[in-house]
XYZ file of C-alpha atoms in Angstrom:
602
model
C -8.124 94.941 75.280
C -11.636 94.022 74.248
C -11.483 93.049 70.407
C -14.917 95.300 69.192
C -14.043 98.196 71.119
C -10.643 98.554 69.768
C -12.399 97.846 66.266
C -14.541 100.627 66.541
C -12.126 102.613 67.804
C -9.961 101.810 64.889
C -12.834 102.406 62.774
C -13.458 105.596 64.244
C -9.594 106.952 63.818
C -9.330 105.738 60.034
C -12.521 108.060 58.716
C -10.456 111.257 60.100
C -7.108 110.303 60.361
C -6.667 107.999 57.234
C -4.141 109.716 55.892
C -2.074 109.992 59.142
C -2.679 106.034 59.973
C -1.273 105.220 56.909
C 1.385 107.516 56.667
C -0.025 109.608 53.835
C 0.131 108.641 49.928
C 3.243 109.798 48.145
C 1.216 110.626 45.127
C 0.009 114.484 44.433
C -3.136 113.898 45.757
C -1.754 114.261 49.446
C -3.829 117.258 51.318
C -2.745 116.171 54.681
C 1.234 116.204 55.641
C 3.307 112.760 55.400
C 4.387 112.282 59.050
C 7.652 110.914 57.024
C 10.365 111.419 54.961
C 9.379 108.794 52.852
C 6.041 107.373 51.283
C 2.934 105.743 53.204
C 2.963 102.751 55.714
C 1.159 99.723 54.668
C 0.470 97.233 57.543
C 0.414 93.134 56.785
C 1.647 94.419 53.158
C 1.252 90.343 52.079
C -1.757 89.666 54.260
C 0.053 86.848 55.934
C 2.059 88.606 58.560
C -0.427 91.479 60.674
C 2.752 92.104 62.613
C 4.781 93.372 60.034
C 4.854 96.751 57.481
C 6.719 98.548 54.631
C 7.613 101.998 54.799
C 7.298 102.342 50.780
C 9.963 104.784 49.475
C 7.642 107.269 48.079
C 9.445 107.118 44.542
C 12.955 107.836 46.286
C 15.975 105.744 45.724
C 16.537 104.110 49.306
C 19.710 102.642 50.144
C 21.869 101.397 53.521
C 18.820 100.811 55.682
C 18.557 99.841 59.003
C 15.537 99.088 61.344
C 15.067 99.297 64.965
C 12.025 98.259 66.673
C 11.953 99.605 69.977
C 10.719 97.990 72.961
C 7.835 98.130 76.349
C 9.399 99.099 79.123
C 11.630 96.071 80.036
C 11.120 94.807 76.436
C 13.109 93.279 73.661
C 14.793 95.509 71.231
C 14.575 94.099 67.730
C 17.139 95.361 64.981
C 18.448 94.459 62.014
C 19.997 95.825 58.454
C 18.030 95.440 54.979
C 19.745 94.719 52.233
C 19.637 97.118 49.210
C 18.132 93.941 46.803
C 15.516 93.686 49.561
C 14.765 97.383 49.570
C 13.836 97.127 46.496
C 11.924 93.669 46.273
C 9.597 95.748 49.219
C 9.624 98.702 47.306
C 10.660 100.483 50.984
C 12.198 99.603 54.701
C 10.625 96.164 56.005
C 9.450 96.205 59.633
C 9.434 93.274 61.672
C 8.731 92.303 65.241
C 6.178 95.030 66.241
C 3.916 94.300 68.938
C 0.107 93.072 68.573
C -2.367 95.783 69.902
C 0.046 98.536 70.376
C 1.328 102.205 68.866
C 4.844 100.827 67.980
C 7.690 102.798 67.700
C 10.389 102.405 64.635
C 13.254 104.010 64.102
C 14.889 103.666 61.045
C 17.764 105.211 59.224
C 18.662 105.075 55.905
C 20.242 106.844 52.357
C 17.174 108.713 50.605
C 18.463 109.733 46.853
C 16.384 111.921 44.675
C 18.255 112.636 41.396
C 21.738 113.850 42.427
C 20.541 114.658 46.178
C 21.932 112.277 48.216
C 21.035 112.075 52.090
C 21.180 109.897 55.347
C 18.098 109.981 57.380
C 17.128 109.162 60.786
C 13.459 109.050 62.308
C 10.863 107.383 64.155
C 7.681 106.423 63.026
C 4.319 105.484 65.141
C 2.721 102.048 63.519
C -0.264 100.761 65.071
C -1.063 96.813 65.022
C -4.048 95.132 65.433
C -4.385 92.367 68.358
C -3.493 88.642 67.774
C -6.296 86.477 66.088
C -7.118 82.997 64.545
C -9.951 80.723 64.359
C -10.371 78.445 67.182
C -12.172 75.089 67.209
C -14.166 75.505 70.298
C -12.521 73.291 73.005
C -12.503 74.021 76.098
C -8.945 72.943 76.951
C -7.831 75.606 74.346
C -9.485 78.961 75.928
C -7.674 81.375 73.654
C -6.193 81.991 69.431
C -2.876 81.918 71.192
C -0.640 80.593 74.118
C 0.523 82.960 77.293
C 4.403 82.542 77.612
C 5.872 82.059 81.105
C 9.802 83.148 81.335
C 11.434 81.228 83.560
C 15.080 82.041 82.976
C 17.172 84.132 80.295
C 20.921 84.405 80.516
C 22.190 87.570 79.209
C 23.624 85.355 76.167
C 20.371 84.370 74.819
C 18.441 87.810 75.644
C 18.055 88.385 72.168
C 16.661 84.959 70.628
C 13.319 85.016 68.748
C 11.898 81.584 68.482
C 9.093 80.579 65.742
C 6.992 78.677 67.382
C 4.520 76.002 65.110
C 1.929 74.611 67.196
C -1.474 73.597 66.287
C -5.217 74.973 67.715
C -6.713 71.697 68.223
C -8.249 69.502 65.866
C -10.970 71.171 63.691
C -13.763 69.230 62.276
C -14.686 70.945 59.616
C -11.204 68.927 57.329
C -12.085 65.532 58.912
C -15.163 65.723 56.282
C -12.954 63.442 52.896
C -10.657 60.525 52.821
C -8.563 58.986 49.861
C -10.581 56.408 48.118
C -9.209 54.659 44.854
C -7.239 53.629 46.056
C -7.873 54.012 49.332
C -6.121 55.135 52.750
C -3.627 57.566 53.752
C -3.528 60.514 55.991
C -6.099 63.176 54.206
C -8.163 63.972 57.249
C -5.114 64.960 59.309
C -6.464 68.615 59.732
C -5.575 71.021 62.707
C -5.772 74.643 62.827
C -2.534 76.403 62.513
C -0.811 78.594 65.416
C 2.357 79.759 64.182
C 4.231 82.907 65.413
C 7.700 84.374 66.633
C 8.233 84.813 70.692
C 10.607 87.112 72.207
C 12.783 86.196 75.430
C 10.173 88.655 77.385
C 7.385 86.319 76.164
C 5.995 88.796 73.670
C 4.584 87.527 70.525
C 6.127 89.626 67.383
C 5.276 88.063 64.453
C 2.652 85.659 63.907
C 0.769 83.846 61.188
C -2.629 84.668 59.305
C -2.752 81.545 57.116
C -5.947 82.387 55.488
C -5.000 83.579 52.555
C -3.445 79.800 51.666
C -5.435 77.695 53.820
C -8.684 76.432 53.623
C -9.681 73.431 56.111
C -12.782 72.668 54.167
C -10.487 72.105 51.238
C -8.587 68.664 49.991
C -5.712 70.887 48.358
C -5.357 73.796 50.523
C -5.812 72.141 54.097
C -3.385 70.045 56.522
C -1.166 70.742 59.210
C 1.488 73.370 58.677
C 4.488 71.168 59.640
C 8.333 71.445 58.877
C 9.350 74.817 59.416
C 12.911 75.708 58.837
C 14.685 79.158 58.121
C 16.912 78.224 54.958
C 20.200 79.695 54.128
C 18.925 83.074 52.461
C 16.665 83.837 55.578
C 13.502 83.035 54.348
C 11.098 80.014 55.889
C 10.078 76.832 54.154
C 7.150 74.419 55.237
C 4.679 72.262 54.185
C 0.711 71.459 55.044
C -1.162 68.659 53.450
C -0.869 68.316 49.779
C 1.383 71.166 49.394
C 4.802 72.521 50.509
C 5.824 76.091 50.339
C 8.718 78.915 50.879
C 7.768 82.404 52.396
C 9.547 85.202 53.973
C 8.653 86.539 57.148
C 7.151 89.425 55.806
C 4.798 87.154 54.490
C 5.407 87.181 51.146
C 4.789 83.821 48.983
C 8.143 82.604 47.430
C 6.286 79.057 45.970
C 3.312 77.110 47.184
C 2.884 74.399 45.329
C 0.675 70.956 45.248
C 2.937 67.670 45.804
C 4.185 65.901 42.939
C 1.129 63.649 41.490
C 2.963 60.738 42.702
C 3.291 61.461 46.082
C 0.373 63.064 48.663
C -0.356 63.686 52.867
C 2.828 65.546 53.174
C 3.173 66.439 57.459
C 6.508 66.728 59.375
C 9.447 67.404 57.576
C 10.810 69.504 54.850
C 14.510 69.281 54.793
C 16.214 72.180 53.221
C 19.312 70.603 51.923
C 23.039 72.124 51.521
C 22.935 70.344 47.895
C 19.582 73.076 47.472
C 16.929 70.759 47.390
C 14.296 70.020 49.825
C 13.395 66.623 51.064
C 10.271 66.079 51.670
C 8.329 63.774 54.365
C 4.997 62.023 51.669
C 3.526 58.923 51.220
C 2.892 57.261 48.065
C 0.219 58.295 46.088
C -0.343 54.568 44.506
C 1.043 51.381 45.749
C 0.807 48.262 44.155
C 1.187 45.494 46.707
C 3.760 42.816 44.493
C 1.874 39.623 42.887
C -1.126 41.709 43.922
C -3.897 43.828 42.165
C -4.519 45.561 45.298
C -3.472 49.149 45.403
C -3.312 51.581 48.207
C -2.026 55.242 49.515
C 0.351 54.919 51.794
C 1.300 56.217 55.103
C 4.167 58.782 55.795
C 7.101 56.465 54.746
C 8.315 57.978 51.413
C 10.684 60.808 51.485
C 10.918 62.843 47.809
C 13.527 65.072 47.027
C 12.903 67.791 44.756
C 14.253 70.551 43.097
C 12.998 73.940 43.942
C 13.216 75.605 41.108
C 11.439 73.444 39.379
C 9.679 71.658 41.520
C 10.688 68.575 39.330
C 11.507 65.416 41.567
C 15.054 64.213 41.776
C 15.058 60.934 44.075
C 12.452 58.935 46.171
C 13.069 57.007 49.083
C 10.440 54.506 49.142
C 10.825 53.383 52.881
C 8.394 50.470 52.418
C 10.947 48.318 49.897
C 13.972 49.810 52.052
C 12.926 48.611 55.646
C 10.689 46.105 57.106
C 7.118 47.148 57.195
C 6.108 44.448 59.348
C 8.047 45.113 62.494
C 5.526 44.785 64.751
C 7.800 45.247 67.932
C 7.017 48.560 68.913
C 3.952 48.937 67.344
C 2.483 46.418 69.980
C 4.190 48.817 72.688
C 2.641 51.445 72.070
C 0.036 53.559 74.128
C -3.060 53.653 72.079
C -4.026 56.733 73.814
C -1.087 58.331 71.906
C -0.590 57.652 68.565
C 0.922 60.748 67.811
C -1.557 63.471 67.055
C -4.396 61.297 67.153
C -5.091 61.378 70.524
C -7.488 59.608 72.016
C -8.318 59.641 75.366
C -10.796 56.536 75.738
C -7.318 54.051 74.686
C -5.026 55.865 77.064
C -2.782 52.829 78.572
C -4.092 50.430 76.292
C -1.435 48.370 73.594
C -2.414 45.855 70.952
C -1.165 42.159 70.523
C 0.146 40.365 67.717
C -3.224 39.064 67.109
C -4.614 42.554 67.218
C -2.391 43.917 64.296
C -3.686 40.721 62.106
C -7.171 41.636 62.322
C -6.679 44.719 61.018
C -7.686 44.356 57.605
C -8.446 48.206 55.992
C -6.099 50.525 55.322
C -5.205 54.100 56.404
C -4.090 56.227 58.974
C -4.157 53.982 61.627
C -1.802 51.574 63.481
C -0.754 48.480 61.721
C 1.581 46.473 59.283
C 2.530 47.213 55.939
C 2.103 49.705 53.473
C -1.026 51.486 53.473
C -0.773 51.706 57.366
C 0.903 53.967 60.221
C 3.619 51.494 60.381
C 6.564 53.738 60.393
C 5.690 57.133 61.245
C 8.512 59.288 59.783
C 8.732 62.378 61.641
C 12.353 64.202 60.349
C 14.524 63.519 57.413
C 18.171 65.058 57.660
C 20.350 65.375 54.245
C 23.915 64.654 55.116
C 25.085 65.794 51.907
C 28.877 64.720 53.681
C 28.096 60.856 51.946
C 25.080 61.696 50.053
C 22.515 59.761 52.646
C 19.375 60.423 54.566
C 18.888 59.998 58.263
C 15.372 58.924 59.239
C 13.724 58.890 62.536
C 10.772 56.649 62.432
C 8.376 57.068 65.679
C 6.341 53.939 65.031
C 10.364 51.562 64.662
C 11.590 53.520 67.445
C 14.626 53.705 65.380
C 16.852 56.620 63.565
C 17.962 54.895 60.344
C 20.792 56.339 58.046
C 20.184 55.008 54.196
C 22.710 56.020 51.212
C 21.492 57.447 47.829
C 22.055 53.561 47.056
C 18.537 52.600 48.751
C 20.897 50.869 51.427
C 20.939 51.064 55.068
C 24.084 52.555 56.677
C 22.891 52.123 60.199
C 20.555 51.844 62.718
C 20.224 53.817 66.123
C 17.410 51.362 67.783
C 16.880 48.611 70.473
C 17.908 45.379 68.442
C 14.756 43.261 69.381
C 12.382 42.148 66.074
C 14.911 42.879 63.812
C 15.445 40.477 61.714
C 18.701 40.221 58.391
C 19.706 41.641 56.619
C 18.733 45.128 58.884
C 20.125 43.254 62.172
C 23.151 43.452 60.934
C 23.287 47.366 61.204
C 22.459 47.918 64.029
C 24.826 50.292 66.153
C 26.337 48.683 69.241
C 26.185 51.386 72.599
C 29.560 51.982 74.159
C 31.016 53.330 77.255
C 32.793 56.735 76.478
C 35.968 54.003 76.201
C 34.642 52.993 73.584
C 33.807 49.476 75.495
C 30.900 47.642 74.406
C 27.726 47.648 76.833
C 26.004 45.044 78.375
C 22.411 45.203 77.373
C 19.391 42.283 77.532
C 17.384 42.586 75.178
C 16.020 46.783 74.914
C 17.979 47.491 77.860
C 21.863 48.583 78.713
C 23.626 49.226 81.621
C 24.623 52.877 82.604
C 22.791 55.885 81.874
C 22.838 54.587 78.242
C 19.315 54.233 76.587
C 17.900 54.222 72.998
C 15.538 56.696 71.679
C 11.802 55.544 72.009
C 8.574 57.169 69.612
C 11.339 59.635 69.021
C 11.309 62.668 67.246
C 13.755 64.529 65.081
C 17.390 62.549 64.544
C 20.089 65.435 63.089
C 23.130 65.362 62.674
C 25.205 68.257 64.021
C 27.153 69.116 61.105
C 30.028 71.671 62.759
C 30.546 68.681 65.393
C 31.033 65.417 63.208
C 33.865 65.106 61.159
C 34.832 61.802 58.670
C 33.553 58.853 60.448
C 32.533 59.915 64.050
C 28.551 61.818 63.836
C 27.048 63.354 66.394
C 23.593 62.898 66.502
C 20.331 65.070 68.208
C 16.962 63.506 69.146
C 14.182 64.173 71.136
C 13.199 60.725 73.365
C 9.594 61.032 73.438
C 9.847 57.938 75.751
C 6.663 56.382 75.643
C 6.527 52.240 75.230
C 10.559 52.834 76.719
C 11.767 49.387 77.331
C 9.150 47.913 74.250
C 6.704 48.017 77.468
C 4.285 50.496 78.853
C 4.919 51.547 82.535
C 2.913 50.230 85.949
C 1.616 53.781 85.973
C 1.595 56.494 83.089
C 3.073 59.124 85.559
C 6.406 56.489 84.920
C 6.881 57.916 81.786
C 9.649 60.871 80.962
C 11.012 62.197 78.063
C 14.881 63.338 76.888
C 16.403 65.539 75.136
C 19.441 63.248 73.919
C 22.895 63.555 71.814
C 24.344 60.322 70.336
C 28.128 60.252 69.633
C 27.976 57.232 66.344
C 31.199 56.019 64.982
C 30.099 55.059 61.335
C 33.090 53.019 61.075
C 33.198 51.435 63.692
C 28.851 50.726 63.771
C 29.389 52.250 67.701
C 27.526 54.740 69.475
C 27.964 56.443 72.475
C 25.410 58.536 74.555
C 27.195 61.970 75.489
C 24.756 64.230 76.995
C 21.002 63.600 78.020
C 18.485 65.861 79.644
C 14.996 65.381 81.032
C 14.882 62.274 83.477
C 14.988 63.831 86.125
C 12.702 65.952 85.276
C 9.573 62.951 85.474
C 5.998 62.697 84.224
C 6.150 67.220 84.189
C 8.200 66.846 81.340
C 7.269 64.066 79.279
C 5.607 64.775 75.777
C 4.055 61.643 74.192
C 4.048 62.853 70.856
C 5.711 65.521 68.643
C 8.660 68.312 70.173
C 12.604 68.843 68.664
C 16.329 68.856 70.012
C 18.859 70.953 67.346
C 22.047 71.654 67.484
C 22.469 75.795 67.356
C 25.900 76.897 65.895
C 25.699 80.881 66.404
C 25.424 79.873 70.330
C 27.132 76.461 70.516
C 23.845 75.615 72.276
C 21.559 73.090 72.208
C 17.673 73.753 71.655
C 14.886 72.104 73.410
C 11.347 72.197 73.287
C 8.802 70.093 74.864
C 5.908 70.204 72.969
C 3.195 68.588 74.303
C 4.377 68.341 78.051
C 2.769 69.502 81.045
C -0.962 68.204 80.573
C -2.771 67.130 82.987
C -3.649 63.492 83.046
C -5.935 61.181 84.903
C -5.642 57.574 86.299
C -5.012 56.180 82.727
C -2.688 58.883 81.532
C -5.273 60.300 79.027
C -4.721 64.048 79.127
C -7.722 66.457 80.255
C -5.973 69.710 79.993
C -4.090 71.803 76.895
C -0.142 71.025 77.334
C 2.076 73.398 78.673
C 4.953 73.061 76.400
C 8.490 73.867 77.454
C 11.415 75.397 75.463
C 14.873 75.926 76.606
C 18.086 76.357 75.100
C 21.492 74.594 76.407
C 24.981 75.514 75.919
C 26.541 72.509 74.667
C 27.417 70.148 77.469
C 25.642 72.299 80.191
C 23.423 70.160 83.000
C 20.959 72.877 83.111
C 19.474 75.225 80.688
C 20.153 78.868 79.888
C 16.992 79.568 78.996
C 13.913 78.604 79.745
C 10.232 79.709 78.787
C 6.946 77.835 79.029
C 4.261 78.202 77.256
C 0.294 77.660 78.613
C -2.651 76.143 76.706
C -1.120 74.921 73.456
C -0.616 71.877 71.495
C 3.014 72.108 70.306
C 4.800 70.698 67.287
C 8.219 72.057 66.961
C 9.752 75.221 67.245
C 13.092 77.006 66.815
C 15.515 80.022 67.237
C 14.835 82.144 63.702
C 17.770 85.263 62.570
C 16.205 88.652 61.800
C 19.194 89.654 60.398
C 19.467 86.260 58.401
C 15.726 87.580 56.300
C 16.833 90.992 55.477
C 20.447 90.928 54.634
C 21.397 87.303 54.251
C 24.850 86.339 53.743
C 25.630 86.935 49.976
């Protein structure tokens, strides 16, 4: 529908109809009937989430709701139960999931008590919705606010997943403007326009995003990329963008959003929420002292934080810099320059540095390079394993998922051995045949189907599947500088979506399901995407996230990705679902519970 002629036909309805559009006030004032048994409807009630209302309660006592959204022809039904804490918190019935541009239909039924009248309820209201929107930064490649989503396949066992989707709409400008100085680098300029909503399994966006009420790209505390989305226990979502991290609920409504600790800053990727209740958070340091040195610098995402979110008070730091080795320069020389992550740039596509490269690099920031101060790790997920009180890391720029104990001390590590030196050499994990038979590998390479992760991103552990000393482990392969080499041609490259069986004991690991080689250059994503474990489903999730671009003769993309999500049962060869989305730069996404937000497990 054209955007100014539904506004002035919105326009148009609200100066006679107001009162109907709304659902009428349930104060005295009221002239015009209330289409309800309740109070008015208030759209985007926490300006965050258009696609959402509250029925308020209209001064009644409301008890035992439960919502139905109901579906286009050939739609998705959305349902779900409200708690009675949440009915009041909303002051009414919560709505989620209604369609963008579109008279929805809710039914809802519920206990209405008004004094000593007691009585159960059932009816339908009409809610209108305004269409999708954001601000756009004016590429080509990116022709609309939001993707199109291609189904491809939906078993009957998945028909009624809703995924959040976080992607980004291209690189903006208008941030790249201020950089730390004093000291200097760091990652302050990292600025991309958010895109984050809820799909249905039809392809239907039902929820999305309107971030402008706590983002400002022009702004050093209020801008970033909106990274590290995860529904936590009692159904609401936690994330993080810049210099700030932040808990919502997917009506929109702002549980905490607050700056970083002072000693920490350039927060992107990954905001663990833990099962001890804190969140660990993926920062840099905010001042580094190089040792014997008066030089001082920001560094570069390798310090995870754990904090307490009540207080927001910081409980641990993992300063990743005096943990690891910051001047393994093995896969950093590797990589494609084209491809550095998010900072893509197309004129470096194929191109790697030597040894003698890295040395001249002499400033400090957000770029490639050795030592604090510089991209030289890359963390992209931190995972809690509150079974032994340790972190697991994956580092993109090591090539390497990294377990480290409350003690500061490396348990493991899941990498190709080469440029390791001692003492981290000595925990590395040897690959084994499902025997449990040690593997013949040269150098970065084994025999069998058996391969590490490369520039990978996410390492979890799967929790309901590891028990004592055997983990199992999920990460997405991103694949590129596979082999600590780049390819004869780019269209070489692939991706996987991998599982790692690791005997902790033993310092063993096993590869026990992998998917995406086959699947070639169409699937590979250079940079970002996520593999999770799903218990509800014993499933696996999937999503490509910057795959399907298309390339030239160097490999430098020329097109918008079209990312790829799919969901697995566990050990299954071929997805159950599958759904692709079409002119989008994707981070990570995941399957989100409805009923989890409104009447979370007590």
């Amino acid at each position: 529908m054209n955007y100014t002629k539904s506004a002035v036909l919105i326009a148009a309805m609200s100066l006679s109809f107001a009162v109907y559009a709304a659902g009428g006030h349930s104060g005295p004032a009221v002239a015009l009937p209330i289409p309800g048994k309740l109070g008015e409807v208030i759209v985007n009630p926490y300006n965050m989430a258009p696609l959402t209302a509250v029925i308020r309660n209209g001064g009644y006592v409301v008890q035992d709701a439960h919502v139905k959204v109901l579906p286009k022809m050939k739609g998705q039904t959305i349902e779900y139960d409200v708690s009675n804490g949440l009915l009041m918190t909303y002051a009414g019935i919560p709505v989620f999931g209604l369609y963008p541009d579109y008279v929805n239909k809710v039914e809802v039924s519920y206990t209405r008590i008004d004094g000593a009248k007691k009585k159960t309820i059932t009816e339908t209201y009409q809610i209108y919705t305004g269409p999708t929107y954001a601000n756009v930064n004016g590429m080509a490649r990116f022709p609309q606010p939001f993707f199109d989503a291609k189904v491809k396949k939906v078993d009957p066992e998945f028909a009624d997943r809703l995924y959040l989707i976080n992607n980004f709409q291209g690189k903006s400008s208008k941030g790249t403007r201020v950089s730390w100085n004093n000291p200097e680098g760091g990652a302050l300029e990292w600025n991309f326009e958010p895109q984050v909503a809820v799909i249905d399994t039809t392809g239907e966006i039902r929820w999305f995003m309107d971030a402008s009420s706590i983002y400002d790209i022009n702004s050093i505390w209020n801008a970033g990329c909106f990274m590290g989305f995860r529904q936590n226990d009692d159904g609401q979502i936690s994330f993080g963008y810049g210099q700030r991290y932040a808990k919502i609920d997917l009506m929109g409504r702002t549980i905490f959003n607050r700056i970083l600790p002072d000693n920490y800053n350039d927060f992107s990727h990954s905001m663990d929420n833990s099962p001890n209740g804190n969140y660990f958070l993926r920062v840099a340091s905010s001042n580094y002292k190089f040792p014997n040195s008066d030089k001082h610098v920001r560094t570069v995402r390798d310090v995870i934080a754990e904090v307490n979110p009540a207080t927001g008070n910081v409980v641990d730091e993992w300063r990743l810099f005096d943990i690891l080795d910051p001047y393994r320069d093995t896969v950093l020389k590797a990589l494609d320059q084209g491809a550095v992550c998010l900072n893509i740039d197309a004129a470096k596509a194929g191109e790697t540095m030597s040894a003698e490269d890295l040395a001249k690099i002499h400033t400090f920031g957000d770029i490639l390079g050795t030592g604090p101060g510089r991209n030289w790790a890359h963390v992209n997920s931190v995972d809690h394993d509150a079974e032994d009180d340790s972190i697991i890391i994956s580092s993109r720029h090591q090539s390497a998922a990294i377990k480290i104990g409350r003690d500061k001390e490396v348990k493991w590590i899941l990498s190709s051995p080469v440029g390791w030196k001692s003492p981290w050499r000595e925990k590395m994990l040897t690959p084994v045949d499902h025997l449990g038979n040690p593997l013949k590998c040269e150098g970065s390479t084994c025999e069998g189907d058996f391969d590490y992760p490369w520039t990978q991103h996410t390492a979890f552990k799967i929790d309901s599947k590891s028990k004592g000393d055997i983990l199992y482990l999920s990460i997405f392969d991103n694949g590129d500088a596979r082999g600590m080499e780049q390819p004869a041609l780019p269209t070489m490259k692939y991706s996987r979506a991998v599982i790692y069986k690791i005997d902790q004991k033993k310092m063993t690991v096993e590869q026990v399901w992998s998917y995406g080689k086959d699947r070639g250059f169409e699937w590979y994503s250079p940079i970002t995407s996520i593999v999770e474990y799903q218990k509800d489903k014993d499933s696996v999730f999937v999503y490509s996230a910057n795959s399907g671009a298309k390339v030239n003769d160097r490999g430098a993309m020329v097109s918008a990705p079209n990312p790829t999500l799919m969901e697995f049962k566990w050990n299954a060869s071929k997805p159950s679902l599958e759904i692709q989305l079409e002119n989008c730069a994707g981070y990570q996404a995941m399957p989100i519970s409805v009923n989890a937000a409104f009447a979370p497990a007590k």
